[in-house]
């Protein structure tokens, strides 16, 4: 088991969050993940790591997988111009993650709390959520209520936001 995955389980256990673990082959897209996790209970998510033009602000967007983020509109909504996808190097620096393994759990690696998380408000209407444990070879199912608990314990700023 990779150290970054182990760290997720230790953090969740420490704050008493229950989860179901489902192992599967490595997946890099939502479509690939659906082949192995499509029948799991809960909302499936898409996770995007963005940066502002200056590169001094970083955002993790967690949204329902069937939605498409209009980055320009999202930037206007959060009063940020010229947002773009962060490079794999930035992803590694701030979240200690590689493309394909990005999830809400990446913020536990952001020890300086540089990354702000934006959570699709529609996720809050669900009972369960699915997330990678910082590797793309497993998926955890846990309650949306516990997702909020996790966010509160992470120390990172977060906000629920309407994503069309």
Coordinates of C-alpha atoms in Angstrom, one line a residue:
X1 CA 0.0 0.0 0.0
X2 CA 1.3 3.4 -1.0
X3 CA 2.1 5.8 1.9
X4 CA -0.3 8.5 0.5
X5 CA -3.1 5.9 0.7
X6 CA -2.2 4.8 4.1
X7 CA -2.2 8.4 5.3
X8 CA -5.9 8.7 4.2
X9 CA -7.0 5.7 6.2
X10 CA -5.0 6.9 9.3
X11 CA -6.6 10.3 9.1
X12 CA -10.2 8.9 8.6
X13 CA -9.7 6.4 11.5
X14 CA -8.4 9.2 13.7
X15 CA -11.5 11.3 13.2
X16 CA -13.8 8.3 13.3
X17 CA -15.1 8.2 9.8
X18 CA -16.4 4.9 8.6
X19 CA -15.9 3.9 4.9
X20 CA -16.1 0.9 2.6
X21 CA -13.0 0.3 0.5
X22 CA -13.4 -1.1 -3.0
X23 CA -10.1 -2.1 -4.8
X24 CA -10.0 -2.0 -8.6
X25 CA -7.4 -1.7 -11.5
X26 CA -5.9 1.8 -12.0
X27 CA -8.4 4.2 -13.6
X28 CA -7.7 7.6 -15.1
X29 CA -11.1 8.9 -16.2
X30 CA -14.6 8.9 -14.8
X31 CA -15.6 6.5 -17.6
X32 CA -12.9 4.0 -16.7
X33 CA -13.9 4.3 -13.0
X34 CA -17.5 3.6 -13.8
X35 CA -16.6 0.2 -15.2
X36 CA -15.5 -0.9 -11.7
X37 CA -17.4 1.4 -9.3
X38 CA -20.5 2.4 -11.3
X39 CA -22.8 0.2 -9.2
X40 CA -21.5 1.5 -5.8
X41 CA -24.0 3.4 -3.7
X42 CA -23.5 7.2 -3.5
X43 CA -22.5 10.0 -5.8
X44 CA -19.6 9.6 -8.1
X45 CA -17.4 12.7 -8.4
X46 CA -15.0 14.5 -10.7
X47 CA -12.1 16.3 -9.1
X48 CA -10.4 19.2 -10.8
X49 CA -7.3 21.1 -9.6
X50 CA -7.1 24.7 -10.8
X51 CA -4.9 27.7 -10.3
X52 CA -5.2 31.4 -10.9
X53 CA -3.1 33.2 -13.5
X54 CA -0.4 34.3 -11.0
X55 CA -0.1 30.8 -9.7
X56 CA -0.5 32.0 -6.1
X57 CA -4.0 30.5 -5.5
X58 CA -5.1 26.9 -6.0
X59 CA -8.5 25.4 -5.9
X60 CA -9.8 21.8 -5.7
X61 CA -13.3 21.5 -7.3
X62 CA -15.3 18.4 -6.3
X63 CA -18.4 17.9 -8.4
X64 CA -20.8 15.3 -9.6
X65 CA -19.2 13.3 -12.4
X66 CA -21.9 14.0 -14.9
X67 CA -21.3 17.7 -14.8
X68 CA -18.9 19.8 -16.9
X69 CA -17.2 22.8 -15.3
X70 CA -17.1 25.9 -17.4
X71 CA -13.8 27.2 -16.0
X72 CA -14.4 30.8 -17.1
X73 CA -17.9 31.0 -15.4
X74 CA -16.5 29.3 -12.3
X75 CA -13.7 31.9 -12.1
X76 CA -16.3 34.7 -12.4
X77 CA -18.3 33.1 -9.6
X78 CA -15.3 33.0 -7.2
X79 CA -14.0 36.4 -8.4
X80 CA -10.9 34.9 -10.1
X81 CA -9.9 35.7 -13.6
X82 CA -8.0 33.5 -16.0
X83 CA -8.3 30.2 -14.1
X84 CA -6.6 27.2 -15.7
X85 CA -5.8 23.6 -14.8
X86 CA -2.8 23.2 -12.6
X87 CA 0.2 21.3 -13.9
X88 CA 1.0 17.8 -12.6
X89 CA 4.0 19.4 -10.9
X90 CA 1.8 21.8 -8.9
X91 CA -0.6 19.0 -8.1
X92 CA 2.3 17.1 -6.7
X93 CA 3.6 20.1 -4.8
X94 CA 0.3 21.1 -3.1
X95 CA -1.6 17.8 -2.9
X96 CA 1.1 15.2 -3.3
X97 CA -1.0 13.6 -6.0
X98 CA -0.6 12.5 -9.6
X99 CA -3.3 12.9 -12.3
X100 CA -5.9 10.3 -12.0
X101 CA -5.7 10.1 -8.3
X102 CA -7.0 13.5 -7.4
X103 CA -9.8 13.5 -4.8
X104 CA -11.0 15.5 -1.8
X105 CA -8.5 13.6 0.4
X106 CA -5.6 15.3 -1.3
X107 CA -6.0 18.3 1.0
X108 CA -4.6 16.3 3.9
X109 CA -1.3 16.6 2.2
X110 CA -1.6 20.4 2.0
X111 CA 0.0 21.0 5.3
X112 CA 0.0 24.8 4.8
X113 CA -3.6 24.9 3.8
X114 CA -2.9 26.7 0.4
X115 CA -5.7 24.9 -1.5
X116 CA -9.3 26.0 -1.2
X117 CA -11.9 23.3 -1.9
X118 CA -15.2 24.0 -3.7
X119 CA -17.8 21.4 -3.3
X120 CA -20.7 21.1 -5.8
X121 CA -23.8 21.9 -3.7
X122 CA -25.7 19.0 -5.4
X123 CA -23.4 16.6 -3.6
X124 CA -25.0 17.8 -0.3
X125 CA -28.3 16.3 -1.5
X126 CA -26.8 12.8 -1.5
X127 CA -26.4 10.4 1.4
X128 CA -23.1 8.8 0.3
X129 CA -20.1 9.9 -1.8
X130 CA -17.3 8.0 -3.5
X131 CA -13.6 9.2 -3.5
X132 CA -10.2 7.8 -4.3
X133 CA -8.0 7.4 -1.2
X134 CA -5.2 9.4 -3.0
X135 CA -4.5 6.5 -5.4
X136 CA -6.5 5.5 -8.4
X137 CA -6.6 1.8 -7.6
X138 CA -9.3 2.0 -4.9
X139 CA -12.5 3.9 -4.1
X140 CA -14.0 4.7 -0.7
X141 CA -17.7 5.0 -0.1
X142 CA -18.6 7.1 3.0
X143 CA -21.3 9.5 4.0
X144 CA -21.7 13.0 2.8
X145 CA -22.1 14.0 6.4
X146 CA -18.6 12.6 7.1
X147 CA -17.2 14.4 4.0
X148 CA -18.2 17.7 5.8
X149 CA -16.6 16.4 9.0
X150 CA -13.4 15.6 7.0
X151 CA -13.4 19.1 5.5
X152 CA -13.7 20.7 8.9
X153 CA -10.9 18.6 10.3
X154 CA -8.6 19.2 7.3
X155 CA -7.9 22.9 8.1
X156 CA -8.4 23.9 4.5
X157 CA -10.9 26.6 3.6
X158 CA -13.9 25.2 1.7
X159 CA -17.2 26.4 0.3
X160 CA -20.3 24.7 -1.2
X161 CA -21.0 26.2 -4.6
X162 CA -23.7 25.8 -7.3
X163 CA -22.2 24.1 -10.4
X164 CA -24.6 23.8 -13.3

